[in-house]
GROMACS .gro file of C-alpha atoms in nm:
model
  472
    1MET     CA    1   6.468  -0.023   2.715
    2PRO     CA    2   6.515  -0.372   2.572
    3SER     CA    3   6.803  -0.431   2.341
    4ASP     CA    4   6.765  -0.499   1.972
    5TYR     CA    5   6.822  -0.868   2.034
    6GLN     CA    6   6.555  -0.876   2.305
    7THR     CA    7   6.304  -0.696   2.082
    8ARG     CA    8   6.349  -0.948   1.805
    9ALA     CA    9   6.323  -1.238   2.048
   10LEU     CA   10   5.998  -1.106   2.194
   11SER     CA   11   5.830  -1.015   1.866
   12THR     CA   12   5.915  -1.323   1.663
   13GLU     CA   13   5.680  -1.624   1.701
   14PRO     CA   14   5.860  -1.956   1.751
   15ARG     CA   15   5.900  -2.178   1.447
   16CYS     CA   16   6.028  -2.533   1.410
   17PHE     CA   17   6.408  -2.498   1.342
   18SER     CA   18   6.676  -2.761   1.316
   19ALA     CA   19   6.983  -2.747   1.541
   20SER     CA   20   7.202  -2.601   1.266
   21GLU     CA   21   6.942  -2.328   1.200
   22ASN     CA   22   6.944  -2.248   1.573
   23ASP     CA   23   7.323  -2.200   1.575
   24ALA     CA   24   7.317  -1.990   1.262
   25ALA     CA   25   7.044  -1.767   1.399
   26THR     CA   26   7.206  -1.708   1.740
   27GLY     CA   27   7.570  -1.699   1.631
   28VAL     CA   28   7.672  -1.933   1.914
   29GLU     CA   29   7.664  -2.300   1.983
   30SER     CA   30   7.347  -2.453   2.117
   31SER     CA   31   7.504  -2.545   2.454
   32PRO     CA   32   7.455  -2.271   2.717
   33PHE     CA   33   7.776  -2.352   2.908
   34VAL     CA   34   8.097  -2.418   2.719
   35PRO     CA   35   8.424  -2.526   2.891
   36SER     CA   36   8.699  -2.262   2.855
   37GLY     CA   37   8.990  -2.410   3.041
   38SER     CA   38   9.153  -2.730   3.158
   39GLY     CA   39   9.218  -2.893   3.489
   40SER     CA   40   8.987  -2.949   3.783
   41SER     CA   41   8.818  -2.610   3.767
   42LEU     CA   42   8.654  -2.524   3.436
   43GLY     CA   43   8.549  -2.180   3.337
   44ARG     CA   44   8.207  -2.137   3.171
   45ARG     CA   45   8.103  -1.907   2.889
   46PRO     CA   46   7.778  -1.716   2.947
   47LEU     CA   47   7.460  -1.768   2.742
   48ALA     CA   48   7.406  -1.587   2.417
   49ARG     CA   49   7.215  -1.257   2.449
   50THR     CA   50   6.917  -1.385   2.248
   51GLN     CA   51   6.888  -1.687   2.474
   52LEU     CA   52   6.899  -1.471   2.787
   53ALA     CA   53   6.639  -1.239   2.639
   54PHE     CA   54   6.410  -1.534   2.563
   55LEU     CA   55   6.438  -1.659   2.921
   56SER     CA   56   6.336  -1.316   3.054
   57VAL     CA   57   6.009  -1.306   2.859
   58GLY     CA   58   5.713  -1.199   3.073
   59GLY     CA   59   5.925  -1.056   3.351
   60PHE     CA   60   5.994  -1.396   3.509
   61ASP     CA   61   6.321  -1.439   3.695
   62TRP     CA   62   6.427  -1.773   3.545
   63LYS     CA   63   6.671  -1.978   3.751
   64PRO     CA   64   6.947  -2.165   3.573
   65LEU     CA   65   6.806  -2.493   3.445
   66ARG     CA   66   6.975  -2.827   3.389
   67ALA     CA   67   7.227  -2.830   3.108
   68GLY     CA   68   7.003  -3.048   2.889
   69GLN     CA   69   6.710  -2.809   2.925
   70MET     CA   70   6.915  -2.493   2.878
   71ALA     CA   71   7.065  -2.641   2.562
   72LEU     CA   72   6.735  -2.595   2.386
   73GLY     CA   73   6.755  -2.217   2.378
   74GLY     CA   74   6.469  -1.991   2.272
   75ARG     CA   75   6.414  -2.137   1.930
   76GLY     CA   76   6.451  -2.491   2.067
   77LEU     CA   77   6.159  -2.434   2.300
   78GLY     CA   78   5.965  -2.295   2.006
   79ARG     CA   79   6.039  -2.613   1.818
   80LEU     CA   80   5.893  -2.821   2.101
   81ARG     CA   81   5.584  -2.604   2.109
   82CYS     CA   82   5.541  -2.649   1.735
   83LEU     CA   83   5.571  -3.027   1.765
   84ARG     CA   84   5.314  -3.031   2.044
   85SER     CA   85   5.080  -2.820   1.830
   86ARG     CA   86   5.117  -3.069   1.547
   87ARG     CA   87   5.041  -3.358   1.780
   88ARG     CA   88   4.726  -3.183   1.900
   89SER     CA   89   4.618  -3.121   1.541
   90CYS     CA   90   4.672  -3.487   1.449
   91PHE     CA   91   4.480  -3.598   1.757
   92LEU     CA   92   4.185  -3.371   1.678
   93LEU     CA   93   4.188  -3.491   1.317
   94THR     CA   94   4.176  -3.853   1.439
   95LEU     CA   95   3.878  -3.782   1.664
   96ILE     CA   96   3.687  -3.598   1.391
   97SER     CA   97   3.763  -3.867   1.131
   98LEU     CA   98   3.647  -4.151   1.356
   99THR     CA   99   3.327  -3.968   1.449
  100PHE     CA  100   3.250  -3.875   1.088
  101ALA     CA  101   3.321  -4.227   0.957
  102THR     CA  102   3.095  -4.384   1.221
  103PHE     CA  103   2.811  -4.146   1.140
  104ILE     CA  104   2.836  -4.199   0.763
  105PHE     CA  105   2.841  -4.577   0.804
  106CYS     CA  106   2.550  -4.601   1.049
  107GLU     CA  107   2.326  -4.347   0.878
  108PHE     CA  108   2.398  -4.411   0.509
  109LEU     CA  109   2.631  -4.693   0.411
  110VAL     CA  110   2.480  -4.965   0.631
  111TYR     CA  111   2.157  -4.951   0.429
  112PHE     CA  112   2.348  -5.003   0.105
  113PHE     CA  113   2.549  -5.293   0.249
  114VAL     CA  114   2.237  -5.472   0.379
  115ILE     CA  115   1.988  -5.406   0.097
  116PHE     CA  116   2.253  -5.477  -0.167
  117GLN     CA  117   2.227  -5.843  -0.059
  118CYS     CA  118   1.859  -5.851  -0.163
  119SER     CA  119   1.756  -5.940  -0.516
  120TRP     CA  120   1.442  -6.002  -0.715
  121PRO     CA  121   1.329  -6.365  -0.706
  122GLU     CA  122   1.327  -6.550  -1.034
  123VAL     CA  123   1.003  -6.665  -1.190
  124LYS     CA  124   0.992  -6.863  -1.509
  125PRO     CA  125   0.756  -6.674  -1.738
  126ALA     CA  126   0.530  -6.922  -1.913
  127ASN     CA  127   0.464  -6.865  -2.278
  128SER     CA  128   0.119  -6.746  -2.366
  129SER     CA  129  -0.112  -7.016  -2.502
  130ARG     CA  130  -0.211  -6.787  -2.788
  131ASP     CA  131   0.134  -6.669  -2.886
  132ASN     CA  132   0.415  -6.909  -2.805
  133GLN     CA  133   0.672  -6.656  -2.914
  134THR     CA  134   0.575  -6.389  -2.659
  135PRO     CA  135   0.669  -6.463  -2.294
  136GLU     CA  136   0.463  -6.318  -2.012
  137ALA     CA  137   0.590  -5.992  -1.867
  138VAL     CA  138   0.728  -5.995  -1.514
  139LEU     CA  139   0.604  -5.722  -1.279
  140LYS     CA  140   0.844  -5.621  -0.999
  141VAL     CA  141   0.644  -5.534  -0.687
  142MET     CA  142   0.763  -5.422  -0.344
  143PHE     CA  143   0.532  -5.482  -0.044
  144LEU     CA  144   0.574  -5.314   0.294
  145SER     CA  145   0.346  -5.237   0.586
  146ASP     CA  146   0.287  -5.041   0.907
  147THR     CA  147   0.513  -4.741   0.862
  148HIS     CA  148   0.331  -4.559   1.147
  149LEU     CA  149   0.451  -4.204   1.083
  150LEU     CA  150   0.427  -4.031   1.420
  151GLY     CA  151   0.199  -3.734   1.471
  152GLU     CA  152   0.199  -3.430   1.697
  153LEU     CA  153   0.024  -3.601   1.992
  154ARG     CA  154   0.229  -3.909   2.073
  155GLY     CA  155   0.545  -3.852   1.874
  156HIS     CA  156   0.853  -3.732   2.061
  157TRP     CA  157   1.077  -3.524   1.834
  158LEU     CA  158   1.378  -3.754   1.884
  159ASP     CA  159   1.166  -4.063   1.816
  160LYS     CA  160   1.036  -3.900   1.499
  161LEU     CA  161   1.383  -3.799   1.384
  162ARG     CA  162   1.541  -4.139   1.445
  163ARG     CA  163   1.270  -4.374   1.316
  164GLU     CA  164   1.155  -4.163   1.022
  165TRP     CA  165   1.514  -4.114   0.907
  166GLN     CA  166   1.557  -4.494   0.921
  167MET     CA  167   1.249  -4.551   0.703
  168GLU     CA  168   1.348  -4.279   0.459
  169ARG     CA  169   1.701  -4.413   0.411
  170ALA     CA  170   1.577  -4.772   0.382
  171PHE     CA  171   1.308  -4.686   0.127
  172GLN     CA  172   1.526  -4.456  -0.084
  173THR     CA  173   1.810  -4.709  -0.084
  174ALA     CA  174   1.572  -4.987  -0.189
  175LEU     CA  175   1.437  -4.771  -0.471
  176ARG     CA  176   1.786  -4.696  -0.597
  177LEU     CA  177   1.921  -5.051  -0.578
  178LEU     CA  178   1.611  -5.256  -0.664
  179GLN     CA  179   1.406  -5.018  -0.882
  180PRO     CA  180   1.057  -5.167  -0.830
  181GLU     CA  181   0.779  -5.085  -1.072
  182LEU     CA  182   0.504  -5.089  -0.810
  183VAL     CA  183   0.507  -5.033  -0.432
  184PHE     CA  184   0.222  -5.125  -0.197
  185ILE     CA  185   0.194  -5.011   0.166
  186LEU     CA  186  -0.050  -5.239   0.344
  187GLY     CA  187  -0.207  -4.999   0.592
  188ASP     CA  188  -0.121  -4.796   0.902
  189VAL     CA  189   0.072  -4.545   0.698
  190PHE     CA  190   0.017  -4.292   0.978
  191ASP     CA  191   0.012  -4.352   1.351
  192GLU     CA  192  -0.241  -4.083   1.447
  193GLY     CA  193  -0.465  -4.056   1.141
  194LYS     CA  194  -0.768  -4.143   1.351
  195TRP     CA  195  -0.707  -3.837   1.575
  196SER     CA  196  -0.533  -3.589   1.345
  197SER     CA  197  -0.671  -3.241   1.297
  198PRO     CA  198  -0.676  -3.109   0.938
  199GLN     CA  199  -0.355  -2.914   1.000
  200ALA     CA  200  -0.177  -3.212   1.158
  201TRP     CA  201  -0.298  -3.442   0.880
  202ALA     CA  202  -0.160  -3.206   0.614
  203ALA     CA  203   0.176  -3.192   0.794
  204ASP     CA  204   0.190  -3.573   0.822
  205VAL     CA  205   0.107  -3.614   0.453
  206GLU     CA  206   0.380  -3.368   0.358
  207ARG     CA  207   0.637  -3.562   0.564
  208PHE     CA  208   0.522  -3.890   0.411
  209GLN     CA  209   0.555  -3.757   0.058
  210HIS     CA  210   0.909  -3.641   0.132
  211MET     CA  211   1.018  -3.967   0.296
  212PHE     CA  212   0.861  -4.193   0.033
  213ARG     CA  213   0.932  -3.978  -0.271
  214LEU     CA  214   0.944  -4.174  -0.594
  215SER     CA  215   1.149  -4.189  -0.908
  216GLY     CA  216   0.979  -4.147  -1.242
  217HIS     CA  217   0.911  -4.513  -1.323
  218THR     CA  218   0.781  -4.628  -0.980
  219GLU     CA  219   0.416  -4.619  -0.872
  220LEU     CA  220   0.304  -4.623  -0.506
  221MET     CA  221  -0.033  -4.730  -0.367
  222ALA     CA  222  -0.162  -4.781  -0.014
  223VAL     CA  223  -0.453  -4.956   0.153
  224VAL     CA  224  -0.620  -4.813   0.460
  225GLY     CA  225  -0.543  -4.933   0.813
  226ASN     CA  226  -0.701  -4.885   1.153
  227HIS     CA  227  -0.447  -4.616   1.252
  228ASP     CA  228  -0.524  -4.422   0.933
  229VAL     CA  229  -0.900  -4.388   0.991
  230GLY     CA  230  -0.962  -4.556   1.327
  231PHE     CA  231  -1.119  -4.887   1.416
  232HIS     CA  232  -1.469  -4.959   1.291
  233TYR     CA  233  -1.639  -4.758   1.566
  234GLU     CA  234  -1.403  -4.459   1.504
  235MET     CA  235  -1.409  -4.461   1.123
  236ASP     CA  236  -1.622  -4.205   0.942
  237SER     CA  237  -1.661  -4.071   0.589
  238TYR     CA  238  -1.446  -3.764   0.654
  239LYS     CA  239  -1.140  -3.964   0.762
  240LEU     CA  240  -1.189  -4.216   0.486
  241ASN     CA  241  -1.229  -3.951   0.216
  242ARG     CA  242  -0.914  -3.761   0.311
  243PHE     CA  243  -0.715  -4.086   0.299
  244GLU     CA  244  -0.866  -4.174  -0.040
  245LYS     CA  245  -0.781  -3.827  -0.171
  246VAL     CA  246  -0.411  -3.864  -0.087
  247PHE     CA  247  -0.363  -4.224  -0.200
  248ASN     CA  248  -0.631  -4.257  -0.471
  249PHE     CA  249  -0.776  -4.547  -0.272
  250THR     CA  250  -1.134  -4.668  -0.251
  251SER     CA  251  -1.273  -4.921  -0.005
  252GLY     CA  252  -1.265  -5.176  -0.282
  253LYS     CA  253  -1.034  -5.120  -0.577
  254LEU     CA  254  -0.911  -5.332  -0.865
  255ILE     CA  255  -0.596  -5.245  -1.057
  256SER     CA  256  -0.421  -5.436  -1.335
  257ARG     CA  257  -0.057  -5.403  -1.437
  258LYS     CA  258   0.114  -5.622  -1.699
  259GLY     CA  259  -0.170  -5.871  -1.690
  260VAL     CA  260  -0.163  -5.900  -1.307
  261ASN     CA  261  -0.478  -5.818  -1.106
  262PHE     CA  262  -0.459  -5.667  -0.756
  263VAL     CA  263  -0.762  -5.622  -0.531
  264LEU     CA  264  -0.719  -5.356  -0.259
  265VAL     CA  265  -0.959  -5.404   0.033
  266ASN     CA  266  -1.067  -5.176   0.318
  267SER     CA  267  -1.056  -5.451   0.578
  268VAL     CA  268  -1.153  -5.208   0.857
  269ALA     CA  269  -1.500  -5.182   0.698
  270LEU     CA  270  -1.559  -5.560   0.697
  271GLU     CA  271  -1.727  -5.552   1.038
  272GLY     CA  272  -2.043  -5.720   0.912
  273ASP     CA  273  -2.285  -5.505   1.112
  274GLY     CA  274  -2.452  -5.341   0.811
  275CYS     CA  275  -2.314  -4.989   0.868
  276ARG     CA  276  -2.328  -4.753   0.572
  277ILE     CA  277  -1.954  -4.765   0.497
  278CYS     CA  278  -1.957  -5.142   0.548
  279SER     CA  279  -2.246  -5.190   0.304
  280GLU     CA  280  -2.083  -4.966   0.041
  281THR     CA  281  -1.756  -5.155   0.076
  282GLU     CA  282  -1.921  -5.494   0.034
  283ALA     CA  283  -2.111  -5.370  -0.273
  284GLN     CA  284  -1.785  -5.253  -0.433
  285LEU     CA  285  -1.615  -5.584  -0.358
  286ILE     CA  286  -1.904  -5.786  -0.502
  287ASP     CA  287  -1.886  -5.582  -0.824
  288ILE     CA  288  -1.510  -5.643  -0.850
  289SER     CA  289  -1.569  -6.013  -0.791
  290SER     CA  290  -1.817  -6.019  -1.077
  291GLN     CA  291  -1.566  -5.852  -1.311
  292LEU     CA  292  -1.295  -6.100  -1.220
  293ASN     CA  293  -1.525  -6.399  -1.262
  294CYS     CA  294  -1.614  -6.277  -1.610
  295SER     CA  295  -1.246  -6.237  -1.697
  296ARG     CA  296  -1.178  -6.598  -1.596
  297GLN     CA  297  -1.442  -6.742  -1.825
  298GLU     CA  298  -1.341  -6.872  -2.160
  299ARG     CA  299  -1.314  -6.569  -2.385
  300SER     CA  300  -1.544  -6.699  -2.654
  301ARG     CA  301  -1.796  -6.453  -2.794
  302SER     CA  302  -2.095  -6.665  -2.689
  303SER     CA  303  -1.993  -6.702  -2.323
  304TRP     CA  304  -1.907  -6.332  -2.298
  305SER     CA  305  -2.242  -6.227  -2.441
  306ARG     CA  306  -2.446  -6.443  -2.201
  307GLY     CA  307  -2.335  -6.292  -1.871
  308CYS     CA  308  -2.041  -6.058  -1.907
  309ARG     CA  309  -2.133  -5.796  -2.164
  310GLY     CA  310  -2.308  -5.495  -2.015
  311GLY     CA  311  -2.026  -5.252  -2.089
  312ARG     CA  312  -1.778  -5.427  -1.857
  313THR     CA  313  -1.410  -5.377  -1.917
  314ARG     CA  314  -1.233  -5.696  -2.005
  315LEU     CA  315  -0.968  -5.778  -1.745
  316PRO     CA  316  -0.670  -6.014  -1.768
  317ALA     CA  317  -0.778  -6.373  -1.711
  318SER     CA  318  -0.566  -6.398  -1.399
  319ALA     CA  319  -0.643  -6.490  -1.038
  320PRO     CA  320  -0.592  -6.176  -0.827
  321LEU     CA  321  -0.358  -6.092  -0.542
  322LEU     CA  322  -0.559  -5.976  -0.240
  323LEU     CA  323  -0.406  -5.683  -0.048
  324GLN     CA  324  -0.544  -5.567   0.289
  325HIS     CA  325  -0.443  -5.449   0.634
  326TYR     CA  326  -0.610  -5.703   0.864
  327PRO     CA  327  -0.506  -6.067   0.817
  328LEU     CA  328  -0.770  -6.327   0.747
  329TYR     CA  329  -0.891  -6.516   1.049
  330ARG     CA  330  -0.641  -6.733   1.233
  331ARG     CA  331  -0.637  -6.831   1.598
  332SER     CA  332  -0.289  -6.701   1.681
  333ASP     CA  333   0.067  -6.680   1.554
  334ALA     CA  334   0.154  -7.015   1.709
  335GLU     CA  335   0.232  -7.172   1.370
  336CYS     CA  336   0.441  -6.878   1.249
  337SER     CA  337   0.818  -6.911   1.226
  338GLY     CA  338   1.120  -6.713   1.117
  339GLU     CA  339   1.351  -6.456   1.270
  340ASP     CA  340   1.100  -6.175   1.213
  341SER     CA  341   0.798  -6.363   1.346
  342ALA     CA  342   0.630  -6.274   1.676
  343PRO     CA  343   0.832  -6.324   1.998
  344PRO     CA  344   0.781  -6.665   2.164
  345GLU     CA  345   0.590  -6.514   2.456
  346GLU     CA  346   0.334  -6.361   2.216
  347LYS     CA  347   0.282  -6.643   1.967
  348ASN     CA  348   0.022  -6.834   2.167
  349ILE     CA  349  -0.191  -6.533   2.263
  350PRO     CA  350  -0.533  -6.584   2.097
  351PHE     CA  351  -0.634  -6.326   1.837
  352LYS     CA  352  -0.956  -6.128   1.869
  353GLU     CA  353  -1.185  -6.127   1.568
  354ARG     CA  354  -1.246  -5.781   1.416
  355TYR     CA  355  -0.954  -5.643   1.618
  356ASP     CA  356  -0.641  -5.850   1.551
  357VAL     CA  357  -0.779  -6.040   1.250
  358LEU     CA  358  -1.092  -6.040   1.036
  359SER     CA  359  -1.391  -6.239   1.152
  360GLN     CA  360  -1.436  -6.592   1.023
  361GLU     CA  361  -1.741  -6.481   0.824
  362ALA     CA  362  -1.561  -6.192   0.652
  363SER     CA  363  -1.260  -6.413   0.578
  364GLN     CA  364  -1.477  -6.676   0.408
  365LYS     CA  365  -1.652  -6.409   0.202
  366LEU     CA  366  -1.324  -6.276   0.063
  367LEU     CA  367  -1.201  -6.626  -0.023
  368TRP     CA  368  -1.530  -6.711  -0.192
  369TRP     CA  369  -1.565  -6.381  -0.382
  370PHE     CA  370  -1.213  -6.360  -0.523
  371GLN     CA  371  -1.049  -6.704  -0.501
  372PRO     CA  372  -0.711  -6.528  -0.484
  373ARG     CA  373  -0.383  -6.700  -0.560
  374LEU     CA  374  -0.206  -6.499  -0.287
  375ILE     CA  375  -0.307  -6.281   0.010
  376LEU     CA  376  -0.079  -6.018   0.164
  377SER     CA  377  -0.160  -5.838   0.490
  378GLY     CA  378  -0.002  -5.641   0.775
  379HIS     CA  379  -0.132  -5.517   1.114
  380THR     CA  380   0.045  -5.766   1.346
  381HIS     CA  381   0.392  -5.610   1.294
  382SER     CA  382   0.535  -5.964   1.268
  383ALA     CA  383   0.589  -6.209   0.984
  384CYS     CA  384   0.369  -6.512   0.932
  385GLU     CA  385   0.282  -6.754   0.653
  386VAL     CA  386  -0.043  -6.951   0.666
  387LEU     CA  387  -0.244  -7.160   0.420
  388HIS     CA  388  -0.620  -7.111   0.386
  389ASP     CA  389  -0.844  -7.393   0.265
  390GLY     CA  390  -0.527  -7.593   0.214
  391LYS     CA  391  -0.431  -7.407  -0.105
  392ILE     CA  392  -0.439  -7.025  -0.071
  393PRO     CA  393  -0.128  -6.880   0.096
  394GLU     CA  394  -0.133  -6.564   0.307
  395ILE     CA  395   0.177  -6.370   0.406
  396SER     CA  396   0.169  -6.118   0.690
  397ILE     CA  397   0.437  -5.854   0.637
  398PRO     CA  398   0.628  -5.715   0.940
  399SER     CA  399   0.643  -5.348   1.021
  400PHE     CA  400   0.883  -5.133   0.820
  401SER     CA  401   0.973  -4.917   1.123
  402TRP     CA  402   1.229  -4.956   1.403
  403ARG     CA  403   0.963  -4.821   1.634
  404ASN     CA  404   0.767  -5.146   1.609
  405ARG     CA  405   1.044  -5.402   1.582
  406ASN     CA  406   1.422  -5.433   1.592
  407ASN     CA  407   1.448  -5.613   1.256
  408PRO     CA  408   1.204  -5.467   1.002
  409SER     CA  409   1.172  -5.609   0.652
  410PHE     CA  410   0.975  -5.595   0.329
  411ILE     CA  411   0.877  -5.836   0.052
  412LEU     CA  412   0.996  -5.843  -0.307
  413GLY     CA  413   0.765  -6.007  -0.559
  414SER     CA  414   0.821  -6.104  -0.921
  415VAL     CA  415   0.469  -6.156  -1.055
  416THR     CA  416   0.330  -6.267  -1.389
  417ALA     CA  417  -0.027  -6.331  -1.498
  418ARG     CA  418   0.007  -6.700  -1.407
  419ASP     CA  419   0.284  -6.727  -1.151
  420TYR     CA  420   0.471  -6.540  -0.879
  421SER     CA  421   0.783  -6.569  -0.669
  422LEU     CA  422   0.855  -6.389  -0.341
  423SER     CA  423   1.162  -6.313  -0.134
  424LYS     CA  424   1.213  -6.129   0.193
  425CYS     CA  425   1.455  -5.839   0.233
  426LEU     CA  426   1.569  -5.767   0.588
  427LEU     CA  427   1.668  -5.415   0.690
  428PRO     CA  428   1.954  -5.321   0.926
  429GLN     CA  429   1.881  -5.410   1.288
  430GLU     CA  430   1.859  -5.118   1.527
  431LYS     CA  431   2.055  -5.297   1.801
  432ARG     CA  432   2.348  -5.359   1.569
  433VAL     CA  433   2.359  -4.997   1.461
  434LEU     CA  434   2.356  -4.888   1.827
  435THR     CA  435   2.635  -5.139   1.898
  436VAL     CA  436   2.852  -4.977   1.631
  437TYR     CA  437   2.788  -4.636   1.787
  438GLY     CA  438   2.876  -4.776   2.131
  439ALA     CA  439   3.202  -4.932   2.007
  440ALA     CA  440   3.299  -4.604   1.841
  441GLY     CA  441   3.224  -4.419   2.165
  442VAL     CA  442   3.451  -4.653   2.363
  443ALA     CA  443   3.729  -4.605   2.107
  444LEU     CA  444   3.697  -4.226   2.135
  445LEU     CA  445   3.710  -4.247   2.514
  446LEU     CA  446   4.028  -4.458   2.505
  447LEU     CA  447   4.188  -4.213   2.263
  448LEU     CA  448   4.108  -3.923   2.497
  449LEU     CA  449   4.243  -4.105   2.802
  450GLY     CA  450   4.560  -4.198   2.618
  451HIS     CA  451   4.612  -3.847   2.486
  452PHE     CA  452   4.588  -3.691   2.833
  453ARG     CA  453   4.802  -3.972   2.983
  454LEU     CA  454   4.522  -4.086   3.211
  455LEU     CA  455   4.591  -4.448   3.121
  456ALA     CA  456   4.951  -4.434   3.252
  457PRO     CA  457   4.880  -4.507   3.624
  458PRO     CA  458   4.680  -4.826   3.553
  459ARG     CA  459   4.949  -4.935   3.306
  460ARG     CA  460   5.222  -4.883   3.566
  461PHE     CA  461   5.022  -5.069   3.828
  462ALA     CA  462   4.975  -5.361   3.587
  463ARG     CA  463   5.349  -5.370   3.516
  464TYR     CA  464   5.418  -5.364   3.891
  465VAL     CA  465   5.184  -5.658   3.954
  466ILE     CA  466   5.329  -5.857   3.663
  467GLY     CA  467   5.684  -5.787   3.782
  468LYS     CA  468   5.600  -5.899   4.135
  469ARG     CA  469   5.451  -6.225   4.010
  470LYS     CA  470   5.760  -6.293   3.801
  471ALA     CA  471   5.981  -6.222   4.102
  472THR     CA  472   5.789  -6.470   4.317
   0.00000   0.00000   0.00000
């Protein structure tokens, strides 16, 4: 039967005690061997009973240890164990904190840091000719393109998770920081709209509405792209109608906000082969052109009555902004520049009409019908600025998704009835985000190696080499 001292030693968990607390608890000094005589031969006092009981825990036959080790006693060893436990806890806390901080920065804060540097361009609102005291209102518009939400056929779950999370965080951060009044997506909203079954289409639409959810004062519109309904030979009324139902889009649509006219064009239908959808689209565009031409005429009663009565709604007398997916005809991206333009090896590749860009005939029709002051397009996934007829600028907007380019971006526009000003807002680069993750991974690995003393042998070897060189 164990003694009372042994029972207490076995049943009590070790705590962190100071040396004085150890002596008070055991009733003896901390040293296991105490000199009891003088001269060459010294007598030794045996260990305290509690210390002996501690050393017999588990049935082990402990041999006498060195004096420095034996001096610790039972509660001294418990103190060491407690200190080691605290070190482990601090180490685990360091690992968790570093991992958590890296994740929060790369998945949330980096979007705030980058988009916070963007701002709305300034445009000097000209005073109205009729009322010099009332300045023209400035409309804040955000343009983006080619989001390419993946579907069930080609989209890997990890690819979906990574790229769609990037677009969601970028869009929601831009909404919070910039607060646009109007957002346009210039086609290819979905990647597999041309193949999607009704069930897959409904699921894709639901994901889109969650990712690009809006605040109360922001309005979103989209134009159709070839991935939404297919190229000309794949497009049909069913695919077009379900896109129009979701985005309230027609093949030719005119909207006016704060005196600014926007013409939304189904550029996929401008094939020029006389197909039914193509003919309907051209008829809608011609009607919009007629409305705009009437709005530009002098608003005297006589001129309006001659050609522009007929129950037409009077529109702002403002040259429109033309929004479409396909760019107008250009030979290639050879003249395009900027960090988000096409790669050098792709710039000189000739474009195919009706595939990469609109045909020359369709491009001239749009310029002649609308005489726009600005054209914005997508489709190429790269940035480009060109001038048509020496006076009409066109801006191709890069893709908004990491899946299509490393450095996506969007355009901010401050637009009035007579003027506009644009600026580009770059999003975080995927390679830089991955670099941060890689650096954090290396730091975690070094912490683990240092904690388990796996870095000691290389450190000793380095000291040995340095010492040898100094000796020589």
